[in-house]
Amino acid sequence: MQNLLLCISISLIAGLLMSRVAKRVGLPAVTAYLVTGLLLGPFCVGRLKLPGVGFHSMEEVSAMGLISEMALGFIAFTIGNEFRLGQLRSMGRQAITVGILQAVVTTIVVDTALILLHLVFPSALSLSSAITLGAIAAATAPAATLMVVRQYQADGPLTRLLLMVVAIDDAVGLIVFSASFGVAGALEQGGISAITVIVEPVLEIIFSLALGAVAGYILDWSERYFHSRGNRISMTVAFVLLTVGLSMVEFQLGPVHCGFSLLLVCMMTGTIFCNICETSEALIQRLDRWTTPLSILFFVLSGAELDLQILRNPVVLIIGAVYIIARSAGKILGSYGSCAMTGCDKKIQKYLGITLLPQAGVALGMAITAASLSDGAMVRSVVLFSVLVYELVAPTLTKNALFAAGELHSEELNARKAKA
């Protein structure tokens, strides 16, 4: 326990100090936290085995997974705040259309590139793994995006649409992955199951939205009995933790395996709560300040999870490079086309795809599911490599895109804009 507390405190302090260094060179704080995790991880400082300093093994990082789950819950709850009725009326149709089309286009582009790679080098990558990786490519990480938006106080049409699309992306990615993984399994086993391809992902989305909606209404009802800021923020924190815990429950309905999506449950809780509670906006602002240390730990842990051993395998690097190039092209082209189709502003058409490049936890979860494939280890390695690249590069690209669109409003960047 002593070593655990030392490790958590050193991670927080090192992350904050590294963010000061990142600020001097114009990098987002989230990149600094990820680099801190890499340095404290099992391949750098952790290798020294100093008590309480760094993460000595991947098992130690995995043991702190509950912190990451809690952080994701608060991040999703905050993103749910973006789905206010006023914004849904003005941007709801655009967000749904863009969220679906950019994910589907990305999957098609990555599938095409990796299937061609399979045809040229069949021993390097199986067809089932190529199809699965195409589906994983649709997923976007909401945490890094939200951290950049918070740090630079981004606001505007692009930022608002981005946060809504990132939220929708989780549901779309779940369906696309389930369908593609079902097809991949059928290619290896010779039979396709409608239950795993259609029924289970649809039920997971329905159950997640229903649980989140119920939690949102109960949270609003509970808060009416408290008037002090401290008690109301405590009740909000308790309900987010409750929804995180409930979203981990799994059960069987006959032959159907049922579960919940943590991100969808917490997003729906935040959406319902922000639309029926008059003081929700002030509460969520205070919640953001309360959960800042948790968010920092989340990214430090994400950095520590990045396995540098995959860099030794040239096959992984080649497949990973094709995956990254194809996914980036799919996100940018898919966003540009869908934004043009729905009449979005030119700046949104130009920059939205770049802001959708971050990829992390959701993709890694899908890769773990894909481990049952014949070369599931290759899928996981490629996803780990892409996460390593995207997590270190994509936050800066997101910041630059929002800055180019004129939606960053921190004092530092306003000063830069004035000089320019």
XYZ file of C-alpha atoms in Angstrom:
420
model
C 0.000 0.000 0.000
C 2.875 2.357 0.837
C 4.511 1.742 -2.551
C 1.155 2.204 -4.300
C 0.610 5.620 -2.697
C 4.172 6.648 -3.523
C 3.712 5.555 -7.130
C 0.442 7.496 -7.502
C 1.862 10.664 -5.947
C 5.077 10.527 -7.995
C 3.017 9.963 -11.159
C 0.925 13.055 -10.439
C 3.896 15.252 -9.552
C 5.984 14.082 -12.516
C 3.042 14.545 -14.894
C 2.435 18.101 -13.709
C 6.129 19.011 -13.927
C 6.365 17.508 -17.412
C 3.338 19.571 -18.498
C 5.349 22.734 -17.682
C 8.089 21.511 -20.015
C 5.514 20.718 -22.704
C 4.028 24.207 -22.375
C 7.395 25.780 -23.198
C 7.619 23.864 -26.481
C 3.942 24.330 -27.398
C 2.749 20.754 -26.765
C -0.584 19.897 -25.096
C -0.481 18.752 -21.481
C -1.975 15.372 -22.436
C 1.164 14.582 -24.461
C 3.295 15.427 -21.414
C 1.269 13.048 -19.242
C 1.632 10.234 -21.787
C 5.391 10.785 -22.042
C 5.575 10.766 -18.234
C 3.838 7.392 -18.234
C 6.303 6.059 -20.795
C 9.248 7.245 -18.682
C 7.811 5.798 -15.459
C 6.773 2.585 -17.212
C 8.347 -0.887 -17.148
C 10.721 -0.085 -20.023
C 12.362 3.001 -18.481
C 12.429 4.046 -14.795
C 10.296 1.045 -13.817
C 13.070 -1.261 -14.988
C 15.223 -0.021 -12.064
C 12.778 -1.656 -9.579
C 13.010 1.234 -7.105
C 10.302 0.830 -4.406
C 7.385 3.172 -5.074
C 9.045 4.757 -8.122
C 7.540 3.934 -11.483
C 5.681 0.845 -12.675
C 7.897 -2.242 -12.462
C 5.809 -4.469 -14.760
C 2.770 -4.457 -17.018
C 0.938 -6.359 -14.283
C 1.408 -3.392 -11.921
C -0.027 -1.049 -14.547
C -2.994 -3.375 -15.147
C -3.620 -3.562 -11.396
C -4.408 0.166 -11.439
C -7.012 -0.298 -14.162
C -9.805 0.796 -11.811
C -8.400 4.338 -11.882
C -8.615 4.353 -15.683
C -12.190 3.033 -15.594
C -13.243 5.757 -13.144
C -11.541 8.457 -15.209
C -13.277 7.265 -18.380
C -16.590 7.377 -16.538
C -16.136 11.034 -15.570
C -14.892 11.896 -19.075
C -17.951 10.262 -20.663
C -20.292 11.951 -18.154
C -18.794 15.332 -19.086
C -19.134 14.659 -22.826
C -22.798 13.810 -22.235
C -23.193 17.430 -21.138
C -22.673 18.421 -24.803
C -25.976 16.806 -25.820
C -28.197 19.618 -24.595
C -31.528 19.968 -26.391
C -30.584 23.340 -27.854
C -27.447 21.895 -29.450
C -29.266 18.748 -30.563
C -31.843 20.839 -32.405
C -29.176 22.831 -34.226
C -26.473 20.182 -34.760
C -28.035 16.813 -33.939
C -28.667 15.715 -37.532
C -25.190 16.782 -38.619
C -23.524 15.038 -35.672
C -25.346 11.740 -36.242
C -24.693 11.766 -39.996
C -21.028 12.701 -39.638
C -20.512 10.292 -36.716
C -21.852 7.337 -38.700
C -20.358 8.108 -42.115
C -16.811 8.948 -40.985
C -16.638 5.702 -39.005
C -17.948 3.599 -41.911
C -15.648 5.284 -44.442
C -12.651 4.764 -42.154
C -13.458 1.056 -41.825
C -13.802 0.682 -45.602
C -10.509 2.489 -46.323
C -8.539 0.486 -43.720
C -10.172 -2.790 -44.784
C -9.238 -2.123 -48.402
C -5.621 -1.260 -47.580
C -5.081 -4.230 -45.255
C -6.848 -6.749 -47.504
C -4.537 -5.658 -50.347
C -1.613 -6.113 -47.973
C -2.923 -9.598 -47.128
C -3.131 -10.495 -50.823
C 0.497 -9.423 -51.346
C 1.858 -10.913 -48.082
C -0.664 -13.573 -46.941
C 1.709 -14.959 -44.312
C 2.095 -11.595 -42.562
C -1.588 -10.853 -41.940
C -4.655 -13.075 -42.202
C -7.838 -11.945 -43.929
C -9.828 -12.202 -40.690
C -7.339 -9.961 -38.866
C -7.363 -7.431 -41.723
C -11.172 -7.175 -41.490
C -11.033 -6.864 -37.684
C -8.404 -4.110 -37.790
C -10.590 -2.166 -40.227
C -13.401 -2.163 -37.666
C -11.086 -1.197 -34.794
C -9.940 1.797 -36.882
C -13.393 3.359 -36.544
C -12.927 3.952 -32.804
C -11.850 7.388 -31.570
C -10.546 8.144 -28.061
C -12.719 10.773 -26.328
C -10.334 11.326 -23.402
C -7.443 12.970 -25.267
C -9.828 15.141 -27.279
C -11.655 16.371 -24.198
C -8.373 17.100 -22.387
C -7.162 19.325 -25.240
C -10.530 21.113 -25.371
C -10.385 21.749 -21.624
C -6.772 22.902 -21.517
C -7.159 25.467 -24.290
C -10.771 26.443 -23.479
C -11.808 25.597 -27.036
C -15.302 26.645 -28.056
C -17.090 27.103 -31.350
C -19.020 25.147 -34.002
C -16.121 22.746 -34.691
C -15.535 21.990 -31.008
C -19.226 21.416 -30.288
C -19.655 19.122 -33.296
C -16.414 17.303 -32.438
C -17.536 16.406 -28.907
C -20.900 15.156 -30.186
C -19.297 13.091 -32.963
C -16.776 11.571 -30.530
C -19.676 10.490 -28.318
C -21.649 8.976 -31.216
C -18.488 7.299 -32.494
C -18.462 4.845 -29.578
C -21.877 3.420 -30.454
C -21.084 3.260 -34.172
C -17.675 1.691 -33.528
C -19.247 -0.974 -31.298
C -21.691 -2.035 -34.020
C -19.081 -1.963 -36.798
C -16.605 -3.965 -34.711
C -19.168 -6.566 -33.646
C -20.301 -7.116 -37.238
C -16.747 -7.254 -38.638
C -15.483 -9.504 -35.844
C -18.419 -11.832 -36.464
C -17.489 -12.046 -40.143
C -13.820 -12.600 -39.234
C -14.793 -15.422 -36.882
C -16.974 -16.960 -39.588
C -14.024 -16.953 -42.018
C -11.983 -18.963 -39.516
C -14.716 -21.249 -38.207
C -16.853 -21.619 -41.311
C -20.114 -20.297 -39.828
C -21.620 -16.914 -38.952
C -23.724 -16.222 -35.852
C -26.506 -13.648 -36.062
C -26.475 -13.460 -32.262
C -22.885 -12.216 -32.002
C -22.992 -10.070 -35.156
C -26.351 -8.329 -34.673
C -28.241 -9.186 -31.484
C -25.507 -8.739 -28.841
C -24.135 -5.338 -30.024
C -27.652 -3.911 -30.500
C -28.734 -5.104 -27.043
C -25.539 -3.697 -25.503
C -26.334 -0.256 -26.906
C -30.014 -0.430 -25.871
C -29.205 -1.637 -22.338
C -26.439 0.950 -21.946
C -28.653 3.855 -23.000
C -31.515 2.613 -20.795
C -29.278 2.219 -17.733
C -27.739 5.654 -18.319
C -31.160 7.275 -18.718
C -32.450 5.754 -15.465
C -29.288 6.818 -13.634
C -29.614 10.374 -14.992
C -33.204 10.727 -13.759
C -32.401 9.261 -10.324
C -29.374 11.572 -9.998
C -31.543 14.625 -10.684
C -34.171 13.397 -8.188
C -31.509 12.744 -5.520
C -29.856 16.135 -5.899
C -33.110 17.932 -5.067
C -32.700 16.881 -1.425
C -29.375 18.689 -1.100
C -28.635 22.406 -1.405
C -24.985 22.876 -0.494
C -22.436 22.742 -3.310
C -20.318 20.187 -1.455
C -23.181 17.726 -0.967
C -24.409 18.072 -4.564
C -20.972 17.517 -6.065
C -20.504 14.525 -3.731
C -23.792 13.046 -4.939
C -22.752 13.563 -8.570
C -19.411 11.852 -7.981
C -21.160 8.958 -6.239
C -23.548 8.450 -9.167
C -20.778 8.497 -11.765
C -18.909 5.853 -9.759
C -22.169 3.894 -9.455
C -22.724 3.907 -13.226
C -19.095 2.855 -13.797
C -19.608 -0.083 -11.456
C -22.952 -1.112 -12.962
C -21.554 -0.915 -16.494
C -19.126 -3.730 -15.612
C -21.992 -6.160 -14.944
C -22.445 -8.990 -17.468
C -25.286 -11.532 -17.686
C -26.914 -14.131 -19.936
C -30.366 -13.987 -21.560
C -30.689 -17.483 -22.920
C -27.985 -17.873 -25.581
C -27.278 -14.128 -25.646
C -24.350 -12.715 -23.651
C -25.299 -9.223 -22.445
C -23.211 -6.383 -21.080
C -22.901 -2.609 -21.018
C -20.641 -0.018 -22.618
C -19.099 2.143 -19.872
C -18.799 5.128 -22.199
C -22.402 4.929 -23.418
C -23.841 4.454 -19.915
C -21.987 7.433 -18.454
C -22.610 9.620 -21.524
C -26.343 8.938 -21.330
C -26.350 9.682 -17.587
C -24.703 13.037 -18.292
C -27.047 13.789 -21.207
C -30.242 13.166 -19.227
C -28.934 14.971 -16.157
C -27.820 18.100 -18.035
C -31.187 18.414 -19.770
C -33.406 18.137 -16.696
C -31.278 19.698 -13.931
C -31.254 23.512 -13.919
C -27.900 23.725 -12.142
C -26.159 20.970 -14.114
C -23.770 23.279 -15.960
C -22.314 24.753 -12.758
C -22.097 21.298 -11.185
C -20.201 19.836 -14.141
C -17.760 22.759 -14.113
C -16.980 22.026 -10.462
C -16.814 18.296 -11.221
C -14.164 18.961 -13.900
C -11.954 20.696 -11.326
C -12.460 17.895 -8.800
C -11.527 15.156 -11.292
C -8.434 16.825 -12.811
C -5.949 14.664 -10.790
C -7.875 11.554 -11.876
C -7.582 12.595 -15.536
C -3.829 13.162 -15.165
C -3.407 9.685 -13.654
C -5.460 8.213 -16.494
C -3.069 9.537 -19.128
C 0.050 8.659 -17.128
C -1.259 5.086 -16.853
C -2.108 5.097 -20.570
C 1.499 6.039 -21.304
C 2.826 3.330 -18.983
C 0.666 0.746 -20.789
C 2.381 1.383 -24.133
C 4.494 -1.682 -24.863
C 7.783 -0.596 -26.469
C 8.757 -4.196 -27.231
C 6.529 -4.146 -30.321
C 9.020 -1.772 -31.941
C 11.393 -4.719 -32.323
C 9.125 -6.495 -34.837
C 9.509 -5.060 -38.381
C 6.336 -6.827 -39.590
C 4.284 -5.037 -36.911
C 5.868 -1.721 -37.888
C 5.017 -2.201 -41.586
C 1.427 -3.307 -40.968
C 1.079 -0.591 -38.324
C 2.312 2.091 -40.735
C -0.235 0.986 -43.371
C -2.959 0.944 -40.693
C -2.082 4.450 -39.434
C -1.908 5.976 -42.929
C -5.158 4.320 -44.047
C -7.014 5.193 -40.818
C -5.871 8.819 -40.947
C -6.961 9.074 -44.593
C -10.316 7.454 -43.760
C -11.037 9.806 -40.847
C -10.086 12.923 -42.828
C -11.855 11.940 -46.071
C -14.898 10.542 -44.270
C -15.287 13.653 -42.136
C -14.740 16.007 -45.066
C -17.302 14.243 -47.258
C -19.963 13.848 -44.557
C -19.516 17.455 -43.381
C -19.867 18.708 -46.963
C -22.957 16.531 -47.421
C -24.633 18.011 -44.315
C -23.737 21.623 -45.128
C -21.149 22.201 -42.400
C -18.930 25.277 -42.442
C -15.767 25.078 -44.581
C -13.532 25.175 -41.483
C -15.382 22.210 -39.999
C -15.025 20.286 -43.273
C -11.295 20.991 -43.332
C -10.329 20.314 -39.721
C -12.813 17.866 -38.143
C -11.083 14.742 -39.477
C -7.758 15.756 -37.935
C -9.355 16.140 -34.507
C -10.759 12.579 -34.714
C -7.359 10.878 -34.985
C -6.709 10.085 -31.262
C -7.115 6.376 -30.479
C -6.601 4.534 -27.206
C -8.675 2.604 -24.656
C -11.690 1.572 -26.752
C -9.438 0.292 -29.554
C -7.288 -1.649 -27.074
C -10.419 -3.226 -25.607
C -11.493 -4.341 -29.080
C -8.000 -5.725 -29.721
C -8.235 -7.829 -26.547
C -11.552 -9.243 -27.799
C -9.863 -10.073 -31.119
C -7.265 -12.204 -29.302
C -9.349 -15.312 -30.119
C -8.438 -15.021 -33.815
C -5.685 -17.263 -35.169
C -3.253 -14.326 -35.257
C -4.950 -12.185 -32.645
C -1.532 -11.337 -31.197
C -0.718 -9.502 -34.431
C -3.951 -7.483 -34.178
C -3.079 -6.449 -30.631
C 0.493 -5.520 -31.588
C -0.639 -3.379 -34.530
C -3.214 -1.594 -32.366
C -0.615 -1.026 -29.623
C 1.774 0.472 -32.164
C -0.924 2.756 -33.593
C -1.975 3.847 -30.095
C 1.656 4.652 -29.302
C 1.873 6.904 -32.377
C -1.583 8.453 -32.136
C -1.447 9.195 -28.419
C 1.862 11.033 -28.749
C 1.088 12.911 -31.988
C -2.698 13.299 -32.279
C -3.255 15.681 -29.305
C -0.892 18.212 -30.901
C -2.651 17.809 -34.256
C -6.002 18.353 -32.521
C -4.704 21.507 -30.832
C -3.321 22.849 -34.121
C -6.575 22.107 -35.962
C -8.688 23.896 -33.341
C -6.247 26.806 -33.356
C -6.401 27.047 -37.165
C -10.191 27.045 -36.943
C -10.013 29.973 -34.493
C -11.634 28.127 -31.582
C -8.895 28.199 -28.936
C -9.449 30.882 -26.331
C -6.744 30.530 -23.684
C -4.767 33.688 -22.929
C -1.537 32.188 -24.229
C -2.981 31.301 -27.635
C -4.918 34.544 -27.926
C -1.601 36.341 -27.502
C -0.061 34.202 -30.248
C -3.003 34.934 -32.511
C -2.696 38.673 -31.898
C 1.031 38.631 -32.794
C 0.305 36.686 -35.990
